[in-house]
JSON list of C-alpha atoms in Angstrom, two decimals:
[
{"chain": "A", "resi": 1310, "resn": "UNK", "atom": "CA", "xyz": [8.94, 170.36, 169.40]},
{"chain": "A", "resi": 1311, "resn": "UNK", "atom": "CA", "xyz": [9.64, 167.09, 170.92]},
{"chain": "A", "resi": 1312, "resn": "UNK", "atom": "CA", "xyz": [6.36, 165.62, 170.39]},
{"chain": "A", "resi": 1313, "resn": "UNK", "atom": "CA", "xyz": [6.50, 166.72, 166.73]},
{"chain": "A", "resi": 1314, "resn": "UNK", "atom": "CA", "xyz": [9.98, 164.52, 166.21]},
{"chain": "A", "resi": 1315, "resn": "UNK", "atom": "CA", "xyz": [7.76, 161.89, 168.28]},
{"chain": "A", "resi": 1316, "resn": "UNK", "atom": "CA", "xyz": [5.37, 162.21, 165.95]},
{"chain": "A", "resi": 1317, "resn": "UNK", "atom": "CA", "xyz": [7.69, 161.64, 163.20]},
{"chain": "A", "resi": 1318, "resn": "UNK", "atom": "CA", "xyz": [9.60, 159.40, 164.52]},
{"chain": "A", "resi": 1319, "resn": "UNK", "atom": "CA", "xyz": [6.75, 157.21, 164.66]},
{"chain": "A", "resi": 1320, "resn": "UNK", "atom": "CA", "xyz": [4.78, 157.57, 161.48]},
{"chain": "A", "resi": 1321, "resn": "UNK", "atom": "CA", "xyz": [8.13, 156.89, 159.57]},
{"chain": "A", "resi": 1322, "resn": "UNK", "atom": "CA", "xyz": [9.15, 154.01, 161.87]},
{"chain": "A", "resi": 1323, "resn": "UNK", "atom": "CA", "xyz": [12.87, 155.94, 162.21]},
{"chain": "A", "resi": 1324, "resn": "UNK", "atom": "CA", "xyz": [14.17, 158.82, 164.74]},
{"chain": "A", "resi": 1325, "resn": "UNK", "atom": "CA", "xyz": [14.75, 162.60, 162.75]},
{"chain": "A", "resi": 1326, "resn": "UNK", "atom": "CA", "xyz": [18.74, 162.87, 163.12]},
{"chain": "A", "resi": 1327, "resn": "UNK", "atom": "CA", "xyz": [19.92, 166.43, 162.52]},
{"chain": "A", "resi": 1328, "resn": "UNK", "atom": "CA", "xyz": [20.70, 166.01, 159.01]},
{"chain": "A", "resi": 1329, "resn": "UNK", "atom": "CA", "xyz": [16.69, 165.14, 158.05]},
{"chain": "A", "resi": 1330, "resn": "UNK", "atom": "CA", "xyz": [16.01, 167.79, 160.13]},
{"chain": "A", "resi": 1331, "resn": "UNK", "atom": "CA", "xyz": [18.34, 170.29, 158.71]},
{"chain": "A", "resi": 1332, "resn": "UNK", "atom": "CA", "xyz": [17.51, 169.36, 155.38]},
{"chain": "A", "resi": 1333, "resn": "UNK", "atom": "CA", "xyz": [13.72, 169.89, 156.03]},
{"chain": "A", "resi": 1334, "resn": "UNK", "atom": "CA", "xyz": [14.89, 173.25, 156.60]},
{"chain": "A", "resi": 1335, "resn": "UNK", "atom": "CA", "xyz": [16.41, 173.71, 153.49]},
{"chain": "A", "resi": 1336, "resn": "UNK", "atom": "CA", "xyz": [13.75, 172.46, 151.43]},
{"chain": "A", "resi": 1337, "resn": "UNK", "atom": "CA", "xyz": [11.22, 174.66, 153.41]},
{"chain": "A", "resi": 1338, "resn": "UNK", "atom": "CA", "xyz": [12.95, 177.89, 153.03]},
{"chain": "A", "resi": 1339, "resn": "UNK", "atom": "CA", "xyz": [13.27, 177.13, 149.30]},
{"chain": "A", "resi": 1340, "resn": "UNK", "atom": "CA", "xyz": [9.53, 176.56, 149.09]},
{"chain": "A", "resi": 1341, "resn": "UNK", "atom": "CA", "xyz": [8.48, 179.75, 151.23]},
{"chain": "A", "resi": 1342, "resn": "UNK", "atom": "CA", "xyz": [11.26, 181.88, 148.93]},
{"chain": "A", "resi": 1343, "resn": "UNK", "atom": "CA", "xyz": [9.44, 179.88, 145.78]},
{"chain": "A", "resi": 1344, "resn": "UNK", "atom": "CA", "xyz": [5.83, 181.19, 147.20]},
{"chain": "A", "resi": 1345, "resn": "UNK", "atom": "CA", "xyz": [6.33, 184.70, 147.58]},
{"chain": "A", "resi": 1346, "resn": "UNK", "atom": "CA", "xyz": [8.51, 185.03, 144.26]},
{"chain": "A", "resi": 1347, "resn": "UNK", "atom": "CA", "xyz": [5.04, 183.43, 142.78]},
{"chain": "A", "resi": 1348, "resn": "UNK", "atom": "CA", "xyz": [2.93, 185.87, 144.69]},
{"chain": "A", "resi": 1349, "resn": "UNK", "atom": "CA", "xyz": [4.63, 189.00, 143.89]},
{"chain": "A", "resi": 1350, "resn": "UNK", "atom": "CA", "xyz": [4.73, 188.07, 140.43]},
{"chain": "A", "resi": 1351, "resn": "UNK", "atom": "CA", "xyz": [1.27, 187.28, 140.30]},
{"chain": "A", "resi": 1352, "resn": "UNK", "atom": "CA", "xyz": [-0.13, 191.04, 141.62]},
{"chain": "A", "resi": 1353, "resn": "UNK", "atom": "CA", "xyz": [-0.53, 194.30, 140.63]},
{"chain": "A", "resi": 1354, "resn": "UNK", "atom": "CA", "xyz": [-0.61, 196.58, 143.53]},
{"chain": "A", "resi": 1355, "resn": "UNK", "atom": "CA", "xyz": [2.22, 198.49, 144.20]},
{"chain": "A", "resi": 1356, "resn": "UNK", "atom": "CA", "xyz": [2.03, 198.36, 148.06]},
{"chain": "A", "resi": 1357, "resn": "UNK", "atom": "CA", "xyz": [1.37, 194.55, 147.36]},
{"chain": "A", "resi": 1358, "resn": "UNK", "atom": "CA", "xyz": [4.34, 193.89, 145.26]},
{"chain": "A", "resi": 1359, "resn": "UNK", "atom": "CA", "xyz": [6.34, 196.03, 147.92]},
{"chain": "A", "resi": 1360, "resn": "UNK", "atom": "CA", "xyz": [5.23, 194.28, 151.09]},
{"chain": "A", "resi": 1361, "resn": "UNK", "atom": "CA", "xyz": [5.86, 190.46, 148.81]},
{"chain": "A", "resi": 1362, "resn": "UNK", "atom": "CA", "xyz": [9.27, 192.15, 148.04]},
{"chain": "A", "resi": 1363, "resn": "UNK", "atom": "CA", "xyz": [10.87, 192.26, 151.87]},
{"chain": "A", "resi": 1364, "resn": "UNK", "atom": "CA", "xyz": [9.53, 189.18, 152.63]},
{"chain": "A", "resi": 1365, "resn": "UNK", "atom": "CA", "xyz": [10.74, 187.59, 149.58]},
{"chain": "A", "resi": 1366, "resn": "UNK", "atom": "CA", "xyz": [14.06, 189.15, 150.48]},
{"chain": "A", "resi": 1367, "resn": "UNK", "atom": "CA", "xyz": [14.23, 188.10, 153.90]},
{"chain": "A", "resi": 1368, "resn": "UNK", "atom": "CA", "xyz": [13.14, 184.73, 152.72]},
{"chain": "A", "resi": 1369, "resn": "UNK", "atom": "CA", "xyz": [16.10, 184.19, 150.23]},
{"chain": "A", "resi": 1370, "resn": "UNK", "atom": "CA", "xyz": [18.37, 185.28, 153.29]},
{"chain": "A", "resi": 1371, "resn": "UNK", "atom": "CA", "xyz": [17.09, 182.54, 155.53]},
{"chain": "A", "resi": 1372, "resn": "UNK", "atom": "CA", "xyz": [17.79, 180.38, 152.28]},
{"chain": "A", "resi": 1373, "resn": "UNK", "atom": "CA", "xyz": [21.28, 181.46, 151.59]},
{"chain": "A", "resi": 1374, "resn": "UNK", "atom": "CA", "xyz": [21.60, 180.33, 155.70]},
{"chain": "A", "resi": 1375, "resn": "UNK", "atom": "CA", "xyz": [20.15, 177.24, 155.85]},
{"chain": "A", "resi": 1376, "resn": "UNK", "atom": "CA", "xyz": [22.06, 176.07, 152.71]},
{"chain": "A", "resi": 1377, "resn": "UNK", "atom": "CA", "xyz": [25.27, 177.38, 154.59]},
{"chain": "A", "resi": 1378, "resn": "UNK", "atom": "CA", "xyz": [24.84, 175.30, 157.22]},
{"chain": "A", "resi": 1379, "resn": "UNK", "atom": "CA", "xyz": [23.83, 172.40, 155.44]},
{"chain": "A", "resi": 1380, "resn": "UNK", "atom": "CA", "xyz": [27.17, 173.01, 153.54]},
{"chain": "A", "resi": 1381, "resn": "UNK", "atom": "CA", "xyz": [29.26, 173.86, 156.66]},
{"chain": "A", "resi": 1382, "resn": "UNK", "atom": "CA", "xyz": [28.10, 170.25, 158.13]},
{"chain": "A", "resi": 1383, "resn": "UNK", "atom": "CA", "xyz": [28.19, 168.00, 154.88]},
{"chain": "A", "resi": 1384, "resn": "UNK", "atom": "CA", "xyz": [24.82, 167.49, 154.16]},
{"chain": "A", "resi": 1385, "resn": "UNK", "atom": "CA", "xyz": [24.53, 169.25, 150.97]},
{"chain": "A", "resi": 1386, "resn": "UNK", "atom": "CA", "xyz": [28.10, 168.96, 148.88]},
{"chain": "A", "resi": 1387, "resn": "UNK", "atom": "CA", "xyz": [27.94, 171.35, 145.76]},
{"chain": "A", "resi": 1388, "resn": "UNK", "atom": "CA", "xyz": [31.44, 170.60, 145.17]},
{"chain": "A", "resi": 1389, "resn": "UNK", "atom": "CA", "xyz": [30.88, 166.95, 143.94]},
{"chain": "A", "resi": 1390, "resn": "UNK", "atom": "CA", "xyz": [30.17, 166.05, 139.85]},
{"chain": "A", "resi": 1391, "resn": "UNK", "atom": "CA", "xyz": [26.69, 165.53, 139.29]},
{"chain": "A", "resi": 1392, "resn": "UNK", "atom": "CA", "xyz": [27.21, 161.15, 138.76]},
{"chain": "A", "resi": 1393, "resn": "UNK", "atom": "CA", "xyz": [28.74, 161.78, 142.16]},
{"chain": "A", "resi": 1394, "resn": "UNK", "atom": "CA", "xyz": [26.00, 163.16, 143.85]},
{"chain": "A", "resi": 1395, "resn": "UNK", "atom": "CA", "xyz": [23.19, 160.68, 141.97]},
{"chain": "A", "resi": 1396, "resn": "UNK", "atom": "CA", "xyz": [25.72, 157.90, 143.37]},
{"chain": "A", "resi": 1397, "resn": "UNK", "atom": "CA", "xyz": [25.46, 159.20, 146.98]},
{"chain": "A", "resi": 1398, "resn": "UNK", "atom": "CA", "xyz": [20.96, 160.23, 146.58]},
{"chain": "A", "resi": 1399, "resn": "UNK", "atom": "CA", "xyz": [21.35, 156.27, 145.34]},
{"chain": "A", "resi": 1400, "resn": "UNK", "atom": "CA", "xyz": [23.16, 154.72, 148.35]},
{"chain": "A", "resi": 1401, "resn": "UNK", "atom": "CA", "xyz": [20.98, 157.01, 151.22]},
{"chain": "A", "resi": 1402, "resn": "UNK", "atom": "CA", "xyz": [18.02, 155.80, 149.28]},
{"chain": "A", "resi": 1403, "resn": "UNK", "atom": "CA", "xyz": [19.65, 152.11, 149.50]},
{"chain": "A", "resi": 1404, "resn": "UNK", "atom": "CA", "xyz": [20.45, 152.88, 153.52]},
{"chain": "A", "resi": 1405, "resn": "UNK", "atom": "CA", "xyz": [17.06, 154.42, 154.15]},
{"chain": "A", "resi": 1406, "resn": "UNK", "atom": "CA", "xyz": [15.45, 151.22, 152.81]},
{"chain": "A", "resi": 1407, "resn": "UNK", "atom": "CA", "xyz": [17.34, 148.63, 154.89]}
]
């Protein structure tokens, strides 16, 4: 794993902190959810549709975690208004760029 945040680290000029990394694992445990609602929706078989089904489940439960965390250590804040949260996407996008 280290040479992957090496790797990273050096193709983006900038050192993964927990937070990227964290948030990484949101957005990939959205996207694997997203791909096997889209698979079992797009077959037939019933053994198909049942095998999709637990992992789709099991997916949405690594979700709900991941988001819990991110939560738990104030990197995602549902709580805030939406102008709130475009203000704060606005000044790590500001930060990022210095």
């Amino acid at each position: 794993m280290t040479s992957v945040m090496s790797a990273i680290g050096k193709a983006t000029g900038m050192k993964p902190d927990n937070k990227v990394i964290g948030m990484g694992l949101v957005d990939a445990s959205k996207g694997k959810a997203q791909a096997y609602l889209a698979a079992l929706m797009g077959t037939t078989s019933p053994d198909m549709r049942h095998i999709l089904l637990t992992h789709l489940q099991d997916a949405l439960t690594e979700q709900e975690h991941v988001t819990a965390l991110a939560i738990k250590k104030g990197w995602l804040k549902p709580e805030l208004p939406p102008s709130e949260m475009v203000k704060e996407a606005v000044n790590e996008a500001k930060a990022l760029l210095q």
